[in-house]
GROMACS .gro file of C-alpha atoms in nm:
model
  169
    1UNK     CA    1   1.968   2.598   0.496
    2UNK     CA    2   1.978   2.485   0.857
    3UNK     CA    3   2.131   2.168   0.998
    4UNK     CA    4   1.796   1.988   0.984
    5UNK     CA    5   1.750   1.747   0.696
    6UNK     CA    6   1.549   1.881   0.404
    7UNK     CA    7   1.273   1.631   0.479
    8UNK     CA    8   1.251   1.746   0.839
    9UNK     CA    9   1.241   2.110   0.727
   10UNK     CA   10   0.960   2.028   0.483
   11UNK     CA   11   0.759   1.847   0.746
   12UNK     CA   12   0.806   2.131   0.998
   13UNK     CA   13   0.692   2.381   0.735
   14UNK     CA   14   0.397   2.177   0.605
   15UNK     CA   15   0.268   2.028   0.929
   16UNK     CA   16   0.377   2.287   1.187
   17UNK     CA   17   0.147   2.470   1.427
   18UNK     CA   18   0.136   2.781   1.211
   19UNK     CA   19  -0.020   2.577   0.928
   20UNK     CA   20  -0.353   2.547   1.104
   21UNK     CA   21  -0.650   2.745   0.979
   22UNK     CA   22  -0.650   2.983   0.685
   23UNK     CA   23  -0.272   2.995   0.642
   24UNK     CA   24  -0.256   2.617   0.611
   25UNK     CA   25  -0.548   2.609   0.369
   26UNK     CA   26  -0.373   2.863   0.145
   27UNK     CA   27  -0.041   2.679   0.169
   28UNK     CA   28  -0.189   2.339   0.080
   29UNK     CA   29  -0.409   2.488  -0.191
   30UNK     CA   30  -0.103   2.637  -0.362
   31UNK     CA   31   0.101   2.321  -0.310
   32UNK     CA   32  -0.169   2.094  -0.458
   33UNK     CA   33  -0.185   2.307  -0.775
   34UNK     CA   34   0.193   2.274  -0.819
   35UNK     CA   35   0.183   1.902  -0.741
   36UNK     CA   36  -0.095   1.845  -0.994
   37UNK     CA   37   0.110   2.009  -1.271
   38UNK     CA   38   0.410   1.785  -1.199
   39UNK     CA   39   0.192   1.474  -1.208
   40UNK     CA   40   0.032   1.582  -1.535
   41UNK     CA   41   0.379   1.592  -1.691
   42UNK     CA   42   0.490   1.263  -1.541
   43UNK     CA   43   0.173   1.080  -1.644
   44UNK     CA   44   0.185   1.224  -1.998
   45UNK     CA   45   0.524   1.059  -2.056
   46UNK     CA   46   0.561   0.768  -1.808
   47UNK     CA   47   0.841   0.597  -2.004
   48UNK     CA   48   1.070   0.897  -1.960
   49UNK     CA   49   1.214   0.856  -1.610
   50UNK     CA   50   1.286   1.202  -1.472
   51UNK     CA   51   1.623   1.214  -1.296
   52UNK     CA   52   1.844   1.479  -1.143
   53UNK     CA   53   1.944   1.637  -0.815
   54UNK     CA   54   1.678   1.772  -0.585
   55UNK     CA   55   1.784   2.125  -0.676
   56UNK     CA   56   1.777   2.053  -1.052
   57UNK     CA   57   1.426   1.907  -1.030
   58UNK     CA   58   1.309   2.202  -0.823
   59UNK     CA   59   1.440   2.434  -1.096
   60UNK     CA   60   1.291   2.218  -1.373
   61UNK     CA   61   0.945   2.238  -1.217
   62UNK     CA   62   0.991   2.599  -1.100
   63UNK     CA   63   0.950   2.510  -0.731
   64UNK     CA   64   1.123   2.605  -0.411
   65UNK     CA   65   1.355   2.322  -0.300
   66UNK     CA   66   1.139   2.245   0.004
   67UNK     CA   67   0.829   2.209  -0.216
   68UNK     CA   68   1.024   1.963  -0.432
   69UNK     CA   69   1.117   1.773  -0.116
   70UNK     CA   70   0.748   1.760  -0.027
   71UNK     CA   71   0.670   1.621  -0.371
   72UNK     CA   72   0.947   1.361  -0.338
   73UNK     CA   73   0.813   1.266   0.006
   74UNK     CA   74   0.468   1.213  -0.142
   75UNK     CA   75   0.570   1.007  -0.445
   76UNK     CA   76   0.842   0.800  -0.276
   77UNK     CA   77   0.616   0.504  -0.186
   78UNK     CA   78   0.509   0.479  -0.551
   79UNK     CA   79   0.858   0.465  -0.701
   80UNK     CA   80   1.017   0.152  -0.843
   81UNK     CA   81   1.333   0.247  -0.653
   82UNK     CA   82   1.262   0.473  -0.352
   83UNK     CA   83   1.482   0.779  -0.307
   84UNK     CA   84   1.686   0.832   0.012
   85UNK     CA   85   1.451   1.102   0.136
   86UNK     CA   86   1.553   1.087   0.502
   87UNK     CA   87   1.908   1.208   0.436
   88UNK     CA   88   1.843   1.405   0.117
   89UNK     CA   89   2.032   1.724   0.039
   90UNK     CA   90   1.994   1.963  -0.255
   91UNK     CA   91   2.268   1.768  -0.436
   92UNK     CA   92   2.118   1.421  -0.384
   93UNK     CA   93   2.049   1.241  -0.713
   94UNK     CA   94   1.687   1.129  -0.728
   95UNK     CA   95   1.464   0.970  -0.989
   96UNK     CA   96   1.090   0.970  -1.041
   97UNK     CA   97   1.052   0.627  -1.205
   98UNK     CA   98   0.711   0.527  -1.072
   99UNK     CA   99   0.501   0.211  -1.077
  100UNK     CA  100   0.178   0.314  -1.252
  101UNK     CA  101  -0.064   0.095  -1.055
  102UNK     CA  102   0.107   0.161  -0.724
  103UNK     CA  103   0.091   0.536  -0.786
  104UNK     CA  104  -0.280   0.518  -0.866
  105UNK     CA  105  -0.352   0.311  -0.552
  106UNK     CA  106  -0.151   0.551  -0.333
  107UNK     CA  107  -0.339   0.850  -0.474
  108UNK     CA  108  -0.667   0.676  -0.392
  109UNK     CA  109  -0.538   0.592  -0.043
  110UNK     CA  110  -0.452   0.960   0.017
  111UNK     CA  111  -0.797   1.063  -0.109
  112UNK     CA  112  -0.622   1.281  -0.369
  113UNK     CA  113  -0.910   1.289  -0.619
  114UNK     CA  114  -0.753   1.590  -0.795
  115UNK     CA  115  -0.471   1.350  -0.888
  116UNK     CA  116  -0.633   1.013  -0.950
  117UNK     CA  117  -0.903   1.178  -1.162
  118UNK     CA  118  -0.653   1.347  -1.398
  119UNK     CA  119  -0.737   1.282  -1.766
  120UNK     CA  120  -0.376   1.165  -1.823
  121UNK     CA  121  -0.469   0.835  -1.656
  122UNK     CA  122  -0.690   0.748  -1.956
  123UNK     CA  123  -0.385   0.665  -2.168
  124UNK     CA  124  -0.221   0.459  -1.893
  125UNK     CA  125  -0.498   0.251  -1.737
  126UNK     CA  126  -0.836   0.152  -1.869
  127UNK     CA  127  -1.137   0.285  -1.684
  128UNK     CA  128  -1.216  -0.073  -1.582
  129UNK     CA  129  -0.866  -0.126  -1.438
  130UNK     CA  130  -0.883   0.205  -1.249
  131UNK     CA  131  -1.214   0.096  -1.095
  132UNK     CA  132  -1.056  -0.237  -0.992
  133UNK     CA  133  -0.755  -0.062  -0.835
  134UNK     CA  134  -0.986   0.185  -0.661
  135UNK     CA  135  -1.194  -0.097  -0.510
  136UNK     CA  136  -0.883  -0.295  -0.411
  137UNK     CA  137  -0.734   0.006  -0.234
  138UNK     CA  138  -1.057   0.093  -0.053
  139UNK     CA  139  -1.104  -0.272   0.052
  140UNK     CA  140  -0.747  -0.297   0.182
  141UNK     CA  141  -0.830  -0.043   0.454
  142UNK     CA  142  -1.150  -0.217   0.558
  143UNK     CA  143  -1.131  -0.429   0.872
  144UNK     CA  144  -1.347  -0.737   0.852
  145UNK     CA  145  -1.432  -0.896   1.184
  146UNK     CA  146  -1.492  -1.269   1.189
  147UNK     CA  147  -1.821  -1.390   1.324
  148UNK     CA  148  -1.791  -1.449   1.696
  149UNK     CA  149  -1.794  -1.815   1.796
  150UNK     CA  150  -2.089  -1.896   2.020
  151UNK     CA  151  -2.052  -2.121   2.326
  152UNK     CA  152  -2.255  -2.400   2.169
  153UNK     CA  153  -2.107  -2.370   1.818
  154UNK     CA  154  -1.862  -2.633   1.690
  155UNK     CA  155  -1.507  -2.541   1.789
  156UNK     CA  156  -1.317  -2.371   1.503
  157UNK     CA  157  -1.009  -2.584   1.579
  158UNK     CA  158  -1.183  -2.880   1.411
  159UNK     CA  159  -1.201  -3.113   1.714
  160UNK     CA  160  -1.573  -3.172   1.663
  161UNK     CA  161  -1.649  -3.067   2.021
  162UNK     CA  162  -1.858  -2.770   2.123
  163UNK     CA  163  -1.653  -2.456   2.168
  164UNK     CA  164  -1.741  -2.437   2.540
  165UNK     CA  165  -1.589  -2.782   2.601
  166UNK     CA  166  -1.279  -2.726   2.387
  167UNK     CA  167  -1.093  -2.399   2.318
  168UNK     CA  168  -1.352  -2.187   2.498
  169UNK     CA  169  -1.240  -2.306   2.842
   0.00000   0.00000   0.00000
């Protein structure tokens, strides 16, 4: 491997110029199938925290090391204890102990319906709870603008004066 960190190599491979168009579509299509299989296994047995070196996990899931790095990059924000992905090497010990609700929210945030619609979620979260988490995540990205204060409206500072004679000056 080169002197670049594994994470940097992954990001150059996955998001580089040559990944535009058909080549990128094929790459991501293949990656998402592999990713889905890993998540199926993790969600089927969430109490078993998968641990090992990056290389060992790549071998366990029959992936190239860089694909495993991509998976670790994607799941890192959902882990109870994030892995040191920035300086990761093949021999870095990592774990996949995830927070169930956080993982679901992050999948919704990434619009990864092929992951948050997996049947394995049925045993982990009720349909009602998944709907709540889905709505919470979607609402968290919604910007709500306050109603604009008119010149003749009462000042929001609570002085009792009209806005134009108080904070609107």
